[in-house]
DNA sequence: CCCTGATTCGC
DNA sequence: GCGAATCAGG
């Protein structure tokens, strides 16, 4: 895979939205986590909290000059943002339910007397597809991208139903991918158990996913539930 | 162990 | 420019 403009845009977007390099990597596909990080840096994307780069000059109790394990005389080029200060813990504004008071006045009694053209209320035909997805007609296409982000984007908070559940983004090679519920439902999630090594599911769900191959001619045991069958929870 | 991002360096 | 290998902290 190569870094097409499109893929680079995706990378930028996800990186800025705070997805981890791993997530971005398998979202894009065809690239490794390292590739994503490498590309991000080459693009000059802002670095993010790294576990390995907490502070700058942590001179330990080494009395003598510490042996310079320096691999390379790093170019002194450095941003003027010299925050040599003793890493004061930034006053992290707790994400409390504190509504931004600076929010532009709500359009409560918005004097709509302006010349806004009446948004012709056309009859909308909306149907619900499998899984609860809304079907859109050709004319229902939204503008490709909502106009400039109104405010700082905050990672979507998981809905209450899904809290603590295993979501699509949580899946890795060692997490059971057995779906719980049905796509489109508010509480749809994945099993999330430790995987049965070598399989995409945990031991229990492997038992559900795989049937032993029986010798020809033998009578089939209890038929498994058909996929479209009664919902089992 | 798993994860994370940063950096280096051969290609 | 690319990304595997490596490093190093959580």
mmCIF file of C-alpha atoms (C1' of nucleotides) in Angstrom:
data_model
loop_
_atom_site.group_PDB
_atom_site.id
_atom_site.type_symbol
_atom_site.label_atom_id
_atom_site.label_comp_id
_atom_site.label_asym_id
_atom_site.label_seq_id
_atom_site.Cartn_x
_atom_site.Cartn_y
_atom_site.Cartn_z
ATOM 1 C CA UNK A 1 0.000 0.000 0.000
ATOM 2 C CA UNK A 2 1.117 3.494 -0.650
ATOM 3 C CA UNK A 3 0.259 6.799 0.835
ATOM 4 C CA UNK A 4 -2.301 8.210 -1.488
ATOM 5 C CA UNK A 5 -3.712 11.629 -0.832
ATOM 6 C CA UNK A 6 -6.862 10.064 0.414
ATOM 7 C CA UNK A 7 -5.122 7.773 2.817
ATOM 8 C CA UNK A 8 -3.038 10.641 4.070
ATOM 9 C CA UNK A 9 -6.165 12.620 4.743
ATOM 10 C CA UNK A 10 -7.620 9.728 6.642
ATOM 11 C CA UNK A 11 -4.458 9.432 8.628
ATOM 12 C CA UNK A 12 -4.490 13.108 9.506
ATOM 13 C CA UNK A 13 -8.085 13.006 10.530
ATOM 14 C CA UNK A 14 -7.794 9.991 12.737
ATOM 15 C CA UNK A 15 -4.536 11.143 14.215
ATOM 16 C CA UNK A 16 -6.018 14.463 15.149
ATOM 17 C CA UNK A 17 -9.065 12.803 16.561
ATOM 18 C CA UNK A 18 -6.822 10.945 18.906
ATOM 19 C CA UNK A 19 -7.036 7.445 17.584
ATOM 20 C CA UNK A 20 -3.993 5.407 18.410
ATOM 21 C CA UNK A 21 -1.513 4.528 15.729
ATOM 22 C CA UNK A 22 -2.593 0.918 15.918
ATOM 23 C CA UNK A 23 -6.208 1.779 15.396
ATOM 24 C CA UNK A 24 -5.354 4.017 12.508
ATOM 25 C CA UNK A 25 -3.153 1.339 11.038
ATOM 26 C CA UNK A 26 -5.743 -1.369 10.875
ATOM 27 C CA UNK A 27 -8.415 1.108 9.961
ATOM 28 C CA UNK A 28 -6.452 2.068 6.915
ATOM 29 C CA UNK A 29 -5.265 -1.425 6.329
ATOM 30 C CA UNK A 30 -2.135 -2.459 4.602
ATOM 31 C CA UNK A 31 0.117 -0.532 6.862
ATOM 32 C CA UNK A 32 1.710 -1.187 10.192
ATOM 33 C CA UNK A 33 1.470 0.850 13.323
ATOM 34 C CA UNK A 34 5.040 1.915 12.724
ATOM 35 C CA UNK A 35 4.232 3.040 9.256
ATOM 36 C CA UNK A 36 1.460 5.210 10.592
ATOM 37 C CA UNK A 37 3.661 6.768 13.214
ATOM 38 C CA UNK A 38 6.451 7.290 10.783
ATOM 39 C CA UNK A 39 4.153 8.912 8.293
ATOM 40 C CA UNK A 40 2.522 11.057 10.907
ATOM 41 C CA UNK A 41 5.857 12.418 11.943
ATOM 42 C CA UNK A 42 6.960 13.007 8.413
ATOM 43 C CA UNK A 43 3.783 14.914 7.857
ATOM 44 C CA UNK A 44 4.655 17.010 10.832
ATOM 45 C CA UNK A 45 1.591 16.015 12.737
ATOM 46 C CA UNK A 46 1.606 17.117 16.285
ATOM 47 C CA UNK A 47 3.091 14.557 18.548
ATOM 48 C CA UNK A 48 0.896 13.209 21.220
ATOM 49 C CA UNK A 49 1.385 12.146 24.781
ATOM 50 C CA UNK A 50 3.973 9.489 24.560
ATOM 51 C CA UNK A 51 4.774 7.199 27.426
ATOM 52 C CA UNK A 52 8.402 7.400 26.593
ATOM 53 C CA UNK A 53 8.749 11.074 26.341
ATOM 54 C CA UNK A 54 7.422 12.486 29.550
ATOM 55 C CA UNK A 55 9.995 15.150 30.176
ATOM 56 C CA UNK A 56 13.135 16.459 28.703
ATOM 57 C CA UNK A 57 16.128 16.392 31.008
ATOM 58 C CA UNK A 58 15.622 13.893 33.767
ATOM 59 C CA UNK A 59 19.115 13.899 35.145
ATOM 60 C CA UNK A 60 19.088 11.099 37.590
ATOM 61 C CA UNK A 61 21.202 10.988 40.677
ATOM 62 C CA UNK A 62 24.166 10.388 38.480
ATOM 63 C CA UNK A 63 26.881 12.393 40.111
ATOM 64 C CA UNK A 64 29.266 12.106 37.257
ATOM 65 C CA UNK A 65 28.435 12.873 33.729
ATOM 66 C CA UNK A 66 26.185 10.098 32.535
ATOM 67 C CA UNK A 67 27.682 8.092 29.729
ATOM 68 C CA UNK A 68 26.285 9.591 26.602
ATOM 69 C CA UNK A 69 24.262 6.832 25.019
ATOM 70 C CA UNK A 70 23.643 9.312 22.321
ATOM 71 C CA UNK A 71 23.262 7.629 19.029
ATOM 72 C CA UNK A 72 23.521 10.705 17.056
ATOM 73 C CA UNK A 73 24.302 14.323 17.618
ATOM 74 C CA UNK A 74 20.745 15.483 17.397
ATOM 75 C CA UNK A 75 20.356 18.618 15.406
ATOM 76 C CA UNK A 76 19.838 21.379 17.856
ATOM 77 C CA UNK A 77 16.838 22.446 15.932
ATOM 78 C CA UNK A 78 14.120 22.831 18.431
ATOM 79 C CA UNK A 79 10.935 24.721 18.700
ATOM 80 C CA UNK A 80 11.093 27.957 20.625
ATOM 81 C CA UNK A 81 8.462 26.580 22.897
ATOM 82 C CA UNK A 82 10.992 26.197 25.629
ATOM 83 C CA UNK A 83 8.963 24.892 28.465
ATOM 84 C CA UNK A 84 11.894 24.063 30.594
ATOM 85 C CA UNK A 85 9.732 24.781 33.556
ATOM 86 C CA UNK A 86 9.544 21.978 36.120
ATOM 87 C CA UNK A 87 6.765 20.316 34.262
ATOM 88 C CA UNK A 88 4.000 21.773 36.252
ATOM 89 C CA UNK A 89 0.974 19.572 35.862
ATOM 90 C CA UNK A 90 -1.168 21.512 33.527
ATOM 91 C CA UNK A 91 -4.376 22.540 35.172
ATOM 92 C CA UNK A 92 -6.293 19.910 33.385
ATOM 93 C CA UNK A 93 -9.802 21.182 33.061
ATOM 94 C CA UNK A 94 -11.792 18.289 34.278
ATOM 95 C CA UNK A 95 -14.343 17.217 31.786
ATOM 96 C CA UNK A 96 -17.106 17.975 34.154
ATOM 97 C CA UNK A 97 -20.583 18.762 32.989
ATOM 98 C CA UNK A 98 -19.523 22.353 32.923
ATOM 99 C CA UNK A 99 -21.139 23.843 29.886
ATOM 100 C CA UNK A 100 -19.057 26.376 28.126
ATOM 101 C CA UNK A 101 -20.468 29.682 29.235
ATOM 102 C CA UNK A 102 -18.939 31.290 26.233
ATOM 103 C CA UNK A 103 -21.283 29.445 23.971
ATOM 104 C CA UNK A 104 -22.910 31.819 21.572
ATOM 105 C CA UNK A 105 -26.356 32.694 22.686
ATOM 106 C CA UNK A 106 -28.725 29.912 21.994
ATOM 107 C CA UNK A 107 -31.084 30.668 19.184
ATOM 108 C CA UNK A 108 -33.873 30.584 21.678
ATOM 109 C CA UNK A 109 -35.755 33.566 20.431
ATOM 110 C CA UNK A 110 -33.727 33.906 17.346
ATOM 111 C CA UNK A 111 -35.120 36.756 15.349
ATOM 112 C CA UNK A 112 -35.586 34.752 12.257
ATOM 113 C CA UNK A 113 -36.722 37.819 10.502
ATOM 114 C CA UNK A 114 -33.748 37.589 8.264
ATOM 115 C CA UNK A 115 -33.918 36.764 4.660
ATOM 116 C CA UNK A 116 -33.410 33.087 5.157
ATOM 117 C CA UNK A 117 -35.113 31.302 2.326
ATOM 118 C CA UNK A 118 -37.768 28.972 3.535
ATOM 119 C CA UNK A 119 -36.303 25.491 3.607
ATOM 120 C CA UNK A 120 -38.873 23.986 1.347
ATOM 121 C CA UNK A 121 -40.294 21.173 3.411
ATOM 122 C CA UNK A 122 -40.225 18.428 0.910
ATOM 123 C CA UNK A 123 -41.756 15.101 1.707
ATOM 124 C CA UNK A 124 -39.014 12.875 2.897
ATOM 125 C CA UNK A 125 -39.073 9.218 2.277
ATOM 126 C CA UNK A 126 -37.141 7.523 4.951
ATOM 127 C CA UNK A 127 -37.037 3.843 5.424
ATOM 128 C CA UNK A 128 -35.140 1.750 7.829
ATOM 129 C CA UNK A 129 -32.731 -0.753 6.499
ATOM 130 C CA UNK A 130 -31.365 -3.847 8.115
ATOM 131 C CA UNK A 131 -29.782 -3.142 11.410
ATOM 132 C CA UNK A 132 -31.651 0.075 11.789
ATOM 133 C CA UNK A 133 -29.684 2.114 9.327
ATOM 134 C CA UNK A 134 -31.630 4.853 7.661
ATOM 135 C CA UNK A 135 -31.953 4.606 3.961
ATOM 136 C CA UNK A 136 -31.395 7.760 2.061
ATOM 137 C CA UNK A 137 -32.699 8.724 -1.262
ATOM 138 C CA UNK A 138 -30.419 10.268 -3.842
ATOM 139 C CA UNK A 139 -31.757 13.693 -2.973
ATOM 140 C CA UNK A 140 -31.146 13.173 0.683
ATOM 141 C CA UNK A 141 -27.441 13.312 0.457
ATOM 142 C CA UNK A 142 -26.016 15.662 2.976
ATOM 143 C CA UNK A 143 -23.299 18.017 2.055
ATOM 144 C CA UNK A 144 -20.126 15.966 2.021
ATOM 145 C CA UNK A 145 -18.699 17.599 5.055
ATOM 146 C CA UNK A 146 -20.465 19.619 7.669
ATOM 147 C CA UNK A 147 -19.177 23.168 7.619
ATOM 148 C CA UNK A 148 -16.235 24.059 9.735
ATOM 149 C CA UNK A 149 -16.168 22.375 13.100
ATOM 150 C CA UNK A 150 -18.123 24.678 15.369
ATOM 151 C CA UNK A 151 -16.192 23.839 18.423
ATOM 152 C CA UNK A 152 -13.313 21.762 19.446
ATOM 153 C CA UNK A 153 -14.164 18.184 18.627
ATOM 154 C CA UNK A 154 -14.345 15.895 21.534
ATOM 155 C CA UNK A 155 -14.137 12.163 21.265
ATOM 156 C CA UNK A 156 -17.619 10.809 21.193
ATOM 157 C CA UNK A 157 -18.664 9.552 24.527
ATOM 158 C CA UNK A 158 -19.967 6.036 24.384
ATOM 159 C CA UNK A 159 -23.649 5.787 24.937
ATOM 160 C CA UNK A 160 -24.794 4.570 28.273
ATOM 161 C CA UNK A 161 -25.927 1.305 26.805
ATOM 162 C CA UNK A 162 -22.539 0.567 25.379
ATOM 163 C CA UNK A 163 -20.542 1.729 28.341
ATOM 164 C CA UNK A 164 -18.029 -0.860 29.323
ATOM 165 C CA UNK A 165 -18.883 -3.034 26.375
ATOM 166 C CA UNK A 166 -16.481 -4.082 23.688
ATOM 167 C CA UNK A 167 -16.906 -1.902 20.671
ATOM 168 C CA UNK A 168 -15.658 -2.309 17.156
ATOM 169 C CA UNK A 169 -12.651 -0.202 17.921
ATOM 170 C CA UNK A 170 -11.718 -2.388 20.818
ATOM 171 C CA UNK A 171 -11.277 -5.459 18.700
ATOM 172 C CA UNK A 172 -7.816 -6.867 18.345
ATOM 173 C CA UNK A 173 -6.469 -10.183 17.264
ATOM 174 C CA UNK A 174 -6.837 -11.552 20.717
ATOM 175 C CA UNK A 175 -10.255 -10.319 21.584
ATOM 176 C CA UNK A 176 -13.315 -12.408 20.904
ATOM 177 C CA UNK A 177 -15.232 -10.899 18.044
ATOM 178 C CA UNK A 178 -18.466 -12.721 18.676
ATOM 179 C CA UNK A 179 -21.223 -10.180 18.178
ATOM 180 C CA UNK A 180 -23.622 -9.626 21.020
ATOM 181 C CA UNK A 181 -26.965 -8.320 19.917
ATOM 182 C CA UNK A 182 -27.436 -7.004 16.434
ATOM 183 C CA UNK A 183 -25.797 -4.210 14.503
ATOM 184 C CA UNK A 184 -27.776 -1.051 14.696
ATOM 185 C CA UNK A 185 -29.129 -1.743 18.102
ATOM 186 C CA UNK A 186 -27.986 0.677 20.728
ATOM 187 C CA UNK A 187 -26.283 -1.931 22.808
ATOM 188 C CA UNK A 188 -24.651 -3.845 20.023
ATOM 189 C CA UNK A 189 -21.188 -4.885 21.032
ATOM 190 C CA UNK A 190 -18.742 -7.747 20.915
ATOM 191 C CA UNK A 191 -17.968 -10.512 23.347
ATOM 192 C CA UNK A 192 -14.581 -9.150 24.261
ATOM 193 C CA UNK A 193 -13.308 -12.223 26.042
ATOM 194 C CA UNK A 194 -9.785 -13.453 25.628
ATOM 195 C CA UNK A 195 -9.596 -15.253 22.368
ATOM 196 C CA UNK A 196 -9.067 -18.960 21.951
ATOM 197 C CA UNK A 197 -5.529 -18.800 20.572
ATOM 198 C CA UNK A 198 -5.616 -19.152 16.838
ATOM 199 C CA UNK A 199 -9.295 -18.365 16.576
ATOM 200 C CA UNK A 200 -11.236 -15.170 16.328
ATOM 201 C CA UNK A 201 -13.485 -16.145 19.207
ATOM 202 C CA UNK A 202 -13.165 -17.130 22.789
ATOM 203 C CA UNK A 203 -13.400 -20.764 23.722
ATOM 204 C CA UNK A 204 -17.082 -20.597 24.425
ATOM 205 C CA UNK A 205 -17.930 -18.937 21.151
ATOM 206 C CA UNK A 206 -15.606 -21.174 19.209
ATOM 207 C CA UNK A 207 -17.897 -23.912 20.394
ATOM 208 C CA UNK A 208 -20.756 -22.052 18.841
ATOM 209 C CA UNK A 209 -18.959 -21.099 15.683
ATOM 210 C CA UNK A 210 -17.399 -24.374 14.790
ATOM 211 C CA UNK A 211 -19.054 -27.763 14.572
ATOM 212 C CA UNK A 212 -17.060 -30.907 14.582
ATOM 213 C CA UNK A 213 -16.812 -32.557 11.211
ATOM 214 C CA UNK A 214 -18.820 -35.723 11.425
ATOM 215 C CA UNK A 215 -18.195 -38.825 9.368
ATOM 216 C CA UNK A 216 -20.314 -39.007 6.266
ATOM 217 C CA UNK A 217 -23.648 -40.553 6.745
ATOM 218 C CA UNK A 218 -23.974 -39.707 10.369
ATOM 219 C CA UNK A 219 -27.061 -37.986 11.430
ATOM 220 C CA UNK A 220 -26.741 -34.336 12.224
ATOM 221 C CA UNK A 221 -27.019 -33.601 15.905
ATOM 222 C CA UNK A 222 -29.151 -30.771 17.133
ATOM 223 C CA UNK A 223 -29.361 -28.180 14.405
ATOM 224 C CA UNK A 224 -27.779 -24.903 15.293
ATOM 225 C CA UNK A 225 -29.922 -21.843 15.421
ATOM 226 C CA UNK A 226 -30.264 -20.328 11.991
ATOM 227 C CA UNK A 227 -28.663 -16.984 11.690
ATOM 228 C CA UNK A 228 -31.860 -15.151 11.072
ATOM 229 C CA UNK A 229 -33.615 -17.089 13.746
ATOM 230 C CA UNK A 230 -34.971 -16.029 17.065
ATOM 231 C CA UNK A 231 -32.866 -13.524 18.821
ATOM 232 C CA UNK A 232 -30.880 -15.011 21.583
ATOM 233 C CA UNK A 233 -29.387 -12.883 24.247
ATOM 234 C "C1'" DC B 1 2.816 -9.940 28.852
ATOM 235 C "C1'" DC B 2 0.055 -6.236 26.639
ATOM 236 C "C1'" DC B 3 -0.121 -1.546 25.062
ATOM 237 C "C1'" DT B 4 1.637 3.224 23.638
ATOM 238 C "C1'" DG B 5 4.549 6.806 20.635
ATOM 239 C "C1'" DA B 6 9.520 8.223 19.275
ATOM 240 C "C1'" DT B 7 13.585 7.506 16.883
ATOM 241 C "C1'" DT B 8 16.943 5.545 13.934
ATOM 242 C "C1'" DC B 9 18.605 4.066 9.743
ATOM 243 C "C1'" DG B 10 18.936 0.868 5.722
ATOM 244 C "C1'" DC B 11 16.497 0.664 1.816
ATOM 245 C "C1'" DG C 1 9.963 8.841 1.508
ATOM 246 C "C1'" DC C 2 9.158 4.603 3.693
ATOM 247 C "C1'" DG C 3 8.747 1.508 7.573
ATOM 248 C "C1'" DA C 4 10.968 -2.404 10.410
ATOM 249 C "C1'" DA C 5 13.601 -2.530 14.279
ATOM 250 C "C1'" DT C 6 14.400 -0.745 18.330
ATOM 251 C "C1'" DC C 7 13.771 1.916 22.454
ATOM 252 C "C1'" DA C 8 11.380 3.131 26.519
ATOM 253 C "C1'" DG C 9 7.424 4.260 29.535
ATOM 254 C "C1'" DG C 10 2.656 2.727 31.214
#
